[in-house]
Amino acid sequence: MLNNKVIVVTGGNGLIGKSFVSNISKHGGIAIVADFDHKGQIFSKSVNNSDFFKIDITDTVSVKKCIEYVFNKYGKIDALVNSAYPKNKNFGRSFFDVEYDDLCENINLNLGGYFLTTQIFCKFFKKQGFGNIVNLSSIYGLISPKFEIYENTKMTVAVEYSMIKSALIHFTKYTAKFLKNSNIRINCISPGGIFDNQNELFLKNYNLKCLNKGMLSPDDISGSLIFLLSENSKYINGQNIVVDDGFTL
């Protein structure tokens, strides 16, 4: 389905990123694990048609070097998948405990990093004559948190998370329209909750809000990614695909 498309996946060594990389490979693509963690190199060696580049998505030189490396080796870059999730050590505190400096740093790391990679890759895509970007947002970029499902647990929804993810959806629309007539598509995926050994009470409460399966696995998201990367979606642009088993209804 992907026919040797060369696809850079930022955060490719993460929980969702690994699934993205594996499924790109399974569907005939060449996946570049672009990650800050050197362990991504070990992971990439376990996946057919996969490569690794150590990237800092908040550093202009690093992003440009990633493009240079991939283009020099493969002769093209078909797509960028923005699924990195950089954050500082204080990310995820309860609303009243969030320090202003931490808020600004996390927005800069995550949303700023998505801006930087998108901007630099789009400049390259314009020169190349084609390109495709898929951003990873969240259901909490669409709706306010269902705080009741976190009751009696130590979990919460980070305010930075909701701010960043909602902004990513609009950023997707903005860039897609800005790049009109450039043969570059930009879309977004907003997943529901992804299973990661969360608190059992939380999982029970979360699943009650869904329609069938409940908490999803990374592979449940990957089908939408493969679709957006393929020619089957060539006229889908500036859209946000929600994969949440009905949680947002």
Short mmCIF file of C-alpha atoms in Angstrom, two decimals:
data_model
loop_
_atom_site.label_atom_id
_atom_site.label_comp_id
_atom_site.label_asym_id
_atom_site.label_seq_id
_atom_site.Cartn_x
_atom_site.Cartn_y
_atom_site.Cartn_z
CA MET A 1 0.00 0.00 0.00
CA LEU A 2 2.88 2.39 0.73
CA ASN A 3 5.07 1.23 -2.18
CA ASN A 4 8.51 2.13 -0.80
CA LYS A 5 7.39 5.53 0.44
CA VAL A 6 10.08 7.03 2.69
CA ILE A 7 8.44 8.20 5.91
CA VAL A 8 10.09 10.00 8.82
CA VAL A 9 8.44 9.26 12.17
CA THR A 10 9.43 11.62 14.99
CA GLY A 11 9.06 9.93 18.35
CA GLY A 12 9.46 6.67 16.46
CA ASN A 13 10.73 4.88 19.55
CA GLY A 14 7.72 5.83 21.65
CA LEU A 15 4.65 3.80 22.61
CA ILE A 16 2.62 4.85 19.56
CA GLY A 17 5.63 5.64 17.39
CA LYS A 18 6.87 2.04 17.48
CA SER A 19 3.52 0.82 16.19
CA PHE A 20 3.57 3.45 13.46
CA VAL A 21 7.05 2.36 12.36
CA SER A 22 6.19 -1.34 12.40
CA ASN A 23 2.99 -0.85 10.43
CA ILE A 24 4.67 1.39 7.86
CA SER A 25 7.18 -1.41 7.28
CA LYS A 26 4.45 -4.07 7.07
CA HIS A 27 2.68 -2.05 4.40
CA GLY A 28 5.72 -1.65 2.18
CA GLY A 29 7.09 1.67 3.36
CA ILE A 30 10.54 2.66 4.57
CA ALA A 31 10.26 4.01 8.12
CA ILE A 32 12.83 6.37 9.61
CA VAL A 33 12.82 6.20 13.43
CA ALA A 34 13.58 9.84 14.23
CA ASP A 35 13.95 9.96 17.98
CA PHE A 36 15.99 11.70 20.67
CA ASP A 37 16.58 8.35 22.41
CA HIS A 38 19.47 6.29 21.03
CA LYS A 39 17.47 3.17 21.94
CA GLY A 40 15.51 3.91 18.78
CA GLN A 41 18.49 2.63 16.82
CA ILE A 42 18.15 -0.77 18.49
CA PHE A 43 14.43 -0.80 17.73
CA SER A 44 14.96 0.19 14.10
CA LYS A 45 17.27 -2.79 13.59
CA SER A 46 14.41 -5.09 14.60
CA VAL A 47 12.08 -3.75 11.90
CA ASN A 48 12.45 -4.46 8.18
CA ASN A 49 12.93 -1.42 5.94
CA SER A 50 13.66 0.79 8.91
CA ASP A 51 16.41 3.28 9.70
CA PHE A 52 17.33 5.57 12.60
CA PHE A 53 18.26 9.22 13.01
CA LYS A 54 18.80 10.91 16.38
CA ILE A 55 16.75 14.09 16.27
CA ASP A 56 15.86 16.98 18.53
CA ILE A 57 12.62 18.41 17.15
CA THR A 58 13.23 21.71 18.95
CA ASP A 59 16.58 22.28 17.22
CA THR A 60 16.69 23.72 13.71
CA VAL A 61 20.08 22.23 12.85
CA SER A 62 19.02 18.78 14.02
CA VAL A 63 15.85 18.79 11.92
CA LYS A 64 17.70 19.99 8.83
CA LYS A 65 20.37 17.30 9.32
CA CYS A 66 17.61 14.66 9.52
CA ILE A 67 16.24 15.78 6.15
CA GLU A 68 19.73 15.85 4.66
CA TYR A 69 20.52 12.35 5.94
CA VAL A 70 17.29 10.79 4.71
CA PHE A 71 17.29 12.53 1.32
CA ASN A 72 20.95 11.72 0.61
CA LYS A 73 20.38 8.06 1.46
CA TYR A 74 16.96 7.47 -0.13
CA GLY A 75 16.65 10.22 -2.74
CA LYS A 76 13.28 11.47 -1.48
CA ILE A 77 11.09 11.94 1.58
CA ASP A 78 7.42 11.15 1.03
CA ALA A 79 6.03 11.99 4.44
CA LEU A 80 6.60 13.20 7.98
CA VAL A 81 4.70 11.78 10.94
CA ASN A 82 4.81 14.10 13.96
CA SER A 83 4.39 11.81 16.95
CA ALA A 84 7.18 12.97 19.27
CA TYR A 85 6.15 13.83 22.82
CA PRO A 86 8.88 15.94 24.47
CA LYS A 87 8.15 17.28 27.95
CA ASN A 88 10.00 18.37 31.06
CA LYS A 89 10.11 16.55 34.40
CA ASN A 90 7.21 18.56 35.86
CA PHE A 91 4.76 17.86 33.03
CA GLY A 92 1.41 16.51 34.19
CA ARG A 93 0.92 18.27 37.50
CA SER A 94 -2.56 19.16 38.70
CA PHE A 95 -3.88 22.50 37.43
CA PHE A 96 -3.19 24.54 40.60
CA ASP A 97 0.32 23.10 40.90
CA VAL A 98 1.51 24.01 37.41
CA GLU A 99 4.26 26.62 37.39
CA TYR A 100 4.13 29.23 34.64
CA ASP A 101 7.69 28.53 33.52
CA ASP A 102 6.93 24.81 33.21
CA LEU A 103 3.81 25.56 31.19
CA CYS A 104 5.76 27.71 28.75
CA GLU A 105 8.60 25.20 28.47
CA ASN A 106 6.28 22.28 27.74
CA ILE A 107 4.30 24.20 25.14
CA ASN A 108 7.59 25.21 23.51
CA LEU A 109 8.95 21.66 23.55
CA ASN A 110 5.85 19.95 22.20
CA LEU A 111 3.83 22.42 20.14
CA GLY A 112 6.93 24.40 19.24
CA GLY A 113 8.66 21.23 18.12
CA TYR A 114 5.75 20.30 15.87
CA PHE A 115 5.84 23.80 14.39
CA LEU A 116 9.57 23.61 13.72
CA THR A 117 9.55 20.19 12.07
CA THR A 118 6.50 21.10 9.98
CA GLN A 119 8.00 24.40 8.85
CA ILE A 120 11.37 22.93 7.86
CA PHE A 121 9.95 19.80 6.22
CA CYS A 122 7.42 21.87 4.28
CA LYS A 123 10.20 24.04 2.87
CA PHE A 124 11.86 20.84 1.71
CA PHE A 125 8.60 19.40 0.36
CA LYS A 126 7.96 22.57 -1.69
CA LYS A 127 11.36 22.22 -3.36
CA GLN A 128 10.79 18.50 -3.86
CA GLY A 129 7.36 19.11 -5.38
CA PHE A 130 5.34 16.88 -3.06
CA GLY A 131 4.94 15.89 0.59
CA ASN A 132 2.61 14.62 3.26
CA ILE A 133 2.42 15.32 7.01
CA VAL A 134 0.38 13.58 9.69
CA ASN A 135 0.20 15.17 13.15
CA LEU A 136 -0.77 13.33 16.31
CA SER A 137 -3.28 15.16 18.48
CA SER A 138 -5.77 13.68 21.00
CA ILE A 139 -9.42 13.48 21.93
CA TYR A 140 -8.59 16.03 24.63
CA GLY A 141 -7.77 18.43 21.85
CA LEU A 142 -11.44 18.14 20.89
CA ILE A 143 -13.37 17.97 24.15
CA SER A 144 -12.89 19.02 27.74
CA PRO A 145 -11.56 16.25 30.00
CA LYS A 146 -14.00 13.86 31.62
CA PHE A 147 -12.53 14.49 35.04
CA GLU A 148 -14.91 12.06 36.73
CA ILE A 149 -13.07 9.05 35.33
CA TYR A 150 -9.95 10.11 37.27
CA GLU A 151 -11.66 10.28 40.66
CA ASN A 152 -10.02 8.23 43.44
CA THR A 153 -6.85 7.81 41.37
CA LYS A 154 -3.61 9.79 41.32
CA MET A 155 -4.13 10.52 37.64
CA THR A 156 -5.27 13.73 35.99
CA VAL A 157 -5.28 15.45 32.60
CA ALA A 158 -2.42 17.91 32.23
CA VAL A 159 -3.64 21.35 31.26
CA GLU A 160 -0.59 21.68 28.99
CA TYR A 161 -1.67 18.51 27.20
CA SER A 162 -5.13 19.83 26.36
CA MET A 163 -3.74 23.18 25.27
CA ILE A 164 -1.12 21.60 23.02
CA LYS A 165 -3.38 19.00 21.45
CA SER A 166 -6.19 21.45 20.67
CA ALA A 167 -3.68 23.80 19.09
CA LEU A 168 -2.29 20.99 16.93
CA ILE A 169 -5.67 20.40 15.33
CA HIS A 170 -5.97 24.03 14.30
CA PHE A 171 -2.30 24.17 13.31
CA THR A 172 -3.02 21.27 10.95
CA LYS A 173 -5.85 23.21 9.31
CA TYR A 174 -3.81 26.41 9.14
CA THR A 175 -0.82 24.81 7.45
CA ALA A 176 -2.93 22.74 5.06
CA LYS A 177 -4.66 25.86 3.80
CA PHE A 178 -1.49 27.97 3.78
CA LEU A 179 0.13 25.38 1.50
CA LYS A 180 -2.70 25.38 -1.04
CA ASN A 181 -1.59 24.35 -4.54
CA SER A 182 1.78 23.09 -3.29
CA ASN A 183 1.02 19.34 -3.56
CA ILE A 184 1.55 18.98 0.18
CA ARG A 185 -1.13 17.37 2.35
CA ILE A 186 -1.35 17.84 6.12
CA ASN A 187 -3.78 15.91 8.31
CA CYS A 188 -4.19 14.95 11.93
CA ILE A 189 -5.16 11.91 14.01
CA SER A 190 -6.78 12.28 17.43
CA PRO A 191 -6.58 9.00 19.35
CA GLY A 192 -8.55 8.06 22.41
CA GLY A 193 -6.81 6.58 25.44
CA ILE A 194 -3.97 4.16 24.72
CA PHE A 195 -3.41 1.26 27.11
CA ASP A 196 -0.18 1.64 29.08
CA ASN A 197 -0.80 -0.31 32.31
CA GLN A 198 -2.91 2.46 33.83
CA ASN A 199 -4.73 2.31 37.15
CA GLU A 200 -7.43 -0.41 37.11
CA LEU A 201 -10.15 1.90 38.46
CA PHE A 202 -9.33 4.47 35.80
CA LEU A 203 -9.46 1.80 33.09
CA LYS A 204 -12.87 0.64 34.30
CA ASN A 205 -14.22 4.20 34.36
CA TYR A 206 -12.71 5.00 30.98
CA ASN A 207 -14.10 1.89 29.28
CA LEU A 208 -17.62 2.73 30.46
CA LYS A 209 -17.45 5.89 28.31
CA CYS A 210 -16.69 3.92 25.13
CA LEU A 211 -18.90 1.90 22.79
CA ASN A 212 -17.09 -1.39 22.19
CA LYS A 213 -13.44 -2.08 23.06
CA GLY A 214 -12.67 0.82 25.38
CA MET A 215 -9.01 1.65 25.90
CA LEU A 216 -7.17 1.18 22.61
CA SER A 217 -3.81 -0.27 21.65
CA PRO A 218 -1.27 1.60 19.49
CA ASP A 219 -2.06 -0.72 16.58
CA ASP A 220 -5.69 0.44 16.71
CA ILE A 221 -4.47 3.89 15.69
CA SER A 222 -2.04 2.76 13.00
CA GLY A 223 -4.66 1.83 10.41
CA SER A 224 -5.71 5.46 10.12
CA LEU A 225 -2.09 6.49 9.76
CA ILE A 226 -1.45 4.04 6.92
CA PHE A 227 -4.57 5.32 5.18
CA LEU A 228 -3.45 8.96 5.44
CA LEU A 229 0.02 8.06 4.17
CA SER A 230 -1.34 6.12 1.19
CA GLU A 231 -2.70 7.23 -2.16
CA ASN A 232 -6.16 6.16 -0.99
CA SER A 233 -6.39 9.45 0.90
CA LYS A 234 -4.81 11.73 -1.71
CA TYR A 235 -7.70 14.22 -1.61
CA ILE A 236 -8.02 14.30 2.18
CA ASN A 237 -6.35 17.47 3.42
CA GLY A 238 -6.58 19.58 6.58
CA GLN A 239 -8.71 16.99 8.36
CA ASN A 240 -8.69 15.46 11.85
CA ILE A 241 -9.53 11.77 12.13
CA VAL A 242 -10.83 10.71 15.54
CA VAL A 243 -10.08 7.12 16.64
CA ASP A 244 -11.60 6.74 20.11
CA ASP A 245 -14.26 3.98 20.14
CA GLY A 246 -16.92 6.63 20.67
CA PHE A 247 -15.40 8.21 23.80
CA THR A 248 -16.09 11.74 22.59
CA LEU A 249 -19.79 11.10 21.86
#
